């Protein structure tokens, strides 16, 4: 089992025994991430998670590549048509990547263009990160048509009325159901990274028992003490 530090937390938190995922990077700059956090991020007590409308603020993939360490994974997202095609020309063929197909604050139909990244087998990790509402039909397209064999469940849950998305423990049942769908339909052929609401070692055990291969931690990074205890338990 490998532990990933999900983007954007992987930009700042880099334990030696975890794999940071940096980004999420877009082709061009979309503003300052920390400034956007102060304006958008808040804890939704009713839903039990962190709500945001961030729309992937970052300084652009050129900056991301310049700061990337060899063992880190580059998370990327498409904003405009053909962005993924241009990404595929910029990013080295052996660079580990996570293709973010599920930011609820970006209106981009990027799934078909994600095929550019499965044309090479030089990467140890070529991960598709999808949302909690992903359907079986979408999984079939992602796996059988596009060729993804490593999938990260699951990204932020979109909220209605343009209220952004929410992450945290609310994602646990969605992630477990997506794991079940993959195991029922593809068996052990797919490598699954489970994330959403992991704040204690018991959540890790729960996801592994459901069929995950690896885990990804994110919103627990807002709680330094919980994060420290979890990382210590994972060593």
Coordinates of C-alpha atoms in Angstrom, one line a residue:
X1 CA 0.0 0.0 0.0
X2 CA 1.2 3.5 -0.9
X3 CA 0.0 6.7 0.8
X4 CA -0.5 9.7 -1.5
X5 CA -0.8 13.3 -0.3
X6 CA -3.5 14.7 -2.6
X7 CA -3.3 18.0 -4.5
X8 CA -3.1 20.7 -3.5
X9 CA -1.8 19.5 -0.1
X10 CA 1.1 17.7 -1.8
X11 CA 2.5 21.1 -2.7
X12 CA 3.3 21.7 0.9
X13 CA 3.3 18.5 2.9
X14 CA 6.0 16.0 1.9
X15 CA 6.6 13.2 4.4
X16 CA 9.4 10.8 3.4
X17 CA 7.2 7.8 3.4
X18 CA 4.4 9.3 1.3
X19 CA 4.1 10.3 -2.3
X20 CA 3.0 14.0 -2.8
X21 CA 0.7 14.9 -5.6
X22 CA 1.4 18.5 -6.7
X23 CA -1.1 20.9 -8.4
X24 CA -3.6 20.7 -9.6
X25 CA -1.9 22.5 -12.5
X26 CA -3.6 24.0 -15.5
X27 CA -1.9 25.0 -18.7
X28 CA -1.8 28.7 -17.8
X29 CA -1.9 30.6 -14.5
X30 CA -5.3 30.9 -12.8
X31 CA -4.2 33.1 -9.8
X32 CA -2.8 32.6 -6.3
X33 CA -3.9 29.5 -4.5
X34 CA -3.5 30.7 -0.9
X35 CA -5.4 33.9 -1.6
X36 CA -8.2 32.0 -3.2
X37 CA -8.4 29.7 -0.2
X38 CA -9.0 32.6 2.2
X39 CA -11.9 33.8 0.0
X40 CA -13.6 30.5 -0.7
X41 CA -12.8 27.8 1.8
X42 CA -15.0 27.1 4.8
X43 CA -16.1 24.2 6.9
X44 CA -19.7 23.1 6.3
X45 CA -20.8 21.6 9.6
X46 CA -24.1 20.3 8.2
X47 CA -22.3 18.2 5.5
X48 CA -19.3 17.5 7.7
X49 CA -16.8 18.6 5.1
X50 CA -14.8 21.4 3.6
X51 CA -16.7 23.5 1.0
X52 CA -15.0 25.5 -1.7
X53 CA -15.4 27.2 -5.1
X54 CA -11.7 27.4 -5.9
X55 CA -11.7 26.7 -9.7
X56 CA -8.1 25.4 -9.5
X57 CA -6.0 28.5 -8.7
X58 CA -2.3 27.9 -9.6
X59 CA 0.6 29.5 -11.3
X60 CA 0.6 27.3 -14.4
X61 CA 2.2 24.0 -15.4
X62 CA 5.6 25.5 -16.3
X63 CA 6.0 26.6 -12.7
X64 CA 4.7 23.2 -11.5
X65 CA 7.3 21.3 -13.6
X66 CA 10.1 23.6 -12.5
X67 CA 9.4 22.8 -8.8
X68 CA 8.6 19.1 -9.2
X69 CA 10.8 16.6 -7.4
X70 CA 11.6 13.2 -9.1
X71 CA 9.4 11.1 -6.8
X72 CA 6.4 13.5 -6.9
X73 CA 3.3 13.2 -9.1
X74 CA 2.0 16.0 -11.3
X75 CA -1.7 16.6 -11.1
X76 CA -3.2 18.3 -14.2
X77 CA -6.6 19.5 -15.4
X78 CA -8.0 20.8 -18.7
X79 CA -9.8 24.2 -18.7
X80 CA -10.0 24.8 -22.5
X81 CA -10.4 22.5 -25.4
X82 CA -7.0 20.9 -26.5
X83 CA -5.3 21.7 -23.2
X84 CA -4.6 18.0 -22.6
X85 CA -3.2 17.7 -26.1
X86 CA -0.8 20.6 -25.3
X87 CA 0.0 19.1 -21.9
X88 CA 1.0 15.8 -23.6
X89 CA 3.6 17.8 -25.6
X90 CA 5.0 19.5 -22.6
X91 CA 5.1 16.8 -19.9
X92 CA 7.9 14.2 -20.3
X93 CA 6.7 10.8 -21.3
X94 CA 8.1 9.2 -18.2
X95 CA 6.6 11.8 -15.8
X96 CA 4.1 10.4 -13.2
X97 CA 0.8 12.2 -13.5
X98 CA -2.7 12.4 -12.1
X99 CA -5.3 13.5 -14.6
X100 CA -8.0 15.5 -12.7
X101 CA -11.2 14.8 -14.5
X102 CA -13.6 15.9 -11.8
X103 CA -13.1 19.4 -10.5
X104 CA -16.7 20.6 -9.8
X105 CA -15.8 24.2 -10.3
X106 CA -14.4 23.8 -13.9
X107 CA -16.8 23.4 -16.8
X108 CA -14.7 21.3 -19.1
X109 CA -15.6 18.1 -20.9
X110 CA -12.1 16.6 -20.8
X111 CA -12.6 12.9 -20.6
X112 CA -12.1 12.1 -24.3
X113 CA -8.9 14.2 -24.4
X114 CA -7.5 12.2 -21.5
X115 CA -6.6 9.5 -24.0
X116 CA -3.3 11.4 -24.8
X117 CA -1.7 10.2 -21.6
X118 CA -2.3 6.5 -21.9
X119 CA -0.4 6.3 -25.2
X120 CA 2.9 5.7 -23.4
X121 CA 3.8 3.0 -20.9
X122 CA 6.8 4.7 -19.5
X123 CA 5.0 6.1 -16.4
X124 CA 4.8 4.2 -13.2
X125 CA 1.6 6.2 -12.4
X126 CA -0.9 7.5 -14.9
X127 CA -3.9 8.1 -12.6
X128 CA -7.3 9.2 -13.5
X129 CA -9.0 11.2 -10.6
X130 CA -12.7 11.1 -10.8
X131 CA -15.7 12.4 -8.9
X132 CA -18.0 10.7 -6.4
X133 CA -20.9 10.7 -8.9
X134 CA -19.0 8.8 -11.6
X135 CA -21.3 6.2 -13.3
X136 CA -20.6 2.7 -14.4
X137 CA -20.9 3.8 -18.0
X138 CA -18.2 6.5 -17.5
X139 CA -15.9 3.9 -15.8
X140 CA -16.3 1.6 -18.8
X141 CA -15.3 4.5 -21.1
X142 CA -12.4 5.4 -18.9
X143 CA -11.1 1.9 -18.5
X144 CA -12.1 0.0 -21.7
X145 CA -11.9 2.9 -24.2
X146 CA -9.2 5.2 -22.8
X147 CA -7.0 2.5 -21.2
X148 CA -6.7 3.8 -17.6
X149 CA -5.7 1.1 -15.1
X150 CA -5.1 3.4 -12.1
X151 CA -8.0 5.3 -10.7
X152 CA -8.4 7.7 -7.8
X153 CA -11.8 7.7 -6.0
X154 CA -13.0 10.3 -5.3
X155 CA -12.8 14.0 -5.8
X156 CA -15.0 16.8 -4.4
X157 CA -18.7 16.2 -4.3
X158 CA -20.4 19.0 -6.4
X159 CA -23.2 21.0 -4.7
X160 CA -26.3 22.4 -6.4
X161 CA -27.0 26.0 -7.2
X162 CA -23.4 26.8 -8.1
X163 CA -22.2 26.4 -4.5
X164 CA -19.0 24.7 -5.4
X165 CA -18.1 21.3 -3.9
X166 CA -17.5 19.7 -0.6
X167 CA -14.8 17.1 0.6
X168 CA -14.3 15.1 3.7
X169 CA -16.2 12.2 5.3
X170 CA -19.2 12.8 3.1
X171 CA -17.2 11.1 0.4
X172 CA -16.8 7.8 2.2
X173 CA -19.9 6.0 0.9
X174 CA -19.4 7.3 -2.6
X175 CA -15.8 6.1 -2.7
X176 CA -16.7 2.6 -1.3
X177 CA -19.5 2.2 -3.9
X178 CA -17.1 3.1 -6.7
X179 CA -14.6 0.6 -5.4
X180 CA -17.3 -2.0 -5.5
X181 CA -18.3 -1.2 -9.0
X182 CA -14.7 -1.6 -10.2
X183 CA -14.1 -4.8 -8.4
X184 CA -17.4 -6.3 -9.5
X185 CA -16.7 -5.5 -13.2
X186 CA -13.0 -5.6 -13.6
X187 CA -11.8 -7.7 -10.7
X188 CA -8.2 -6.9 -9.7
X189 CA -7.1 -5.5 -13.1
X190 CA -7.5 -1.9 -11.9
X191 CA -5.3 -0.3 -9.3
X192 CA -7.5 1.8 -6.9
X193 CA -6.4 4.8 -4.8
X194 CA -9.1 5.5 -2.2
X195 CA -9.6 8.9 -0.8
X196 CA -12.2 11.0 1.0
X197 CA -12.7 11.5 4.7
X198 CA -9.5 9.7 5.9
X199 CA -8.6 11.1 9.3
X200 CA -7.9 7.9 11.3
X201 CA -6.2 4.6 10.6
X202 CA -9.6 2.9 10.9
X203 CA -10.6 4.7 7.7
X204 CA -7.6 3.3 5.9
X205 CA -8.5 -0.2 7.1
X206 CA -12.0 0.3 5.9
X207 CA -11.0 1.3 2.4
X208 CA -8.5 -1.5 2.1
X209 CA -11.1 -4.0 3.2
X210 CA -13.4 -2.6 0.5
X211 CA -10.8 -3.4 -2.1
X212 CA -8.5 -0.4 -2.4
X213 CA -4.8 -0.8 -3.2
X214 CA -3.6 2.6 -1.9
X215 CA -5.0 5.6 -0.1
X216 CA -4.9 9.3 -0.6
X217 CA -5.2 11.8 2.3
X218 CA -6.4 15.4 1.8
X219 CA -8.7 17.4 4.1
X220 CA -7.2 15.9 7.2
X221 CA -4.3 18.1 6.4
X222 CA -6.3 21.0 7.8
X223 CA -6.0 19.4 11.2
X224 CA -2.2 19.1 12.1
X225 CA -2.7 16.9 15.2
X226 CA -5.0 14.4 13.4
X227 CA -2.6 14.5 10.4
X228 CA 0.4 13.8 12.6
X229 CA -1.3 10.9 14.4
X230 CA -2.5 9.4 11.0
X231 CA 1.0 9.6 9.4
X232 CA 2.6 8.1 12.5
X233 CA 0.1 5.2 12.3
X234 CA 0.9 4.7 8.6
X235 CA 4.7 4.4 9.1

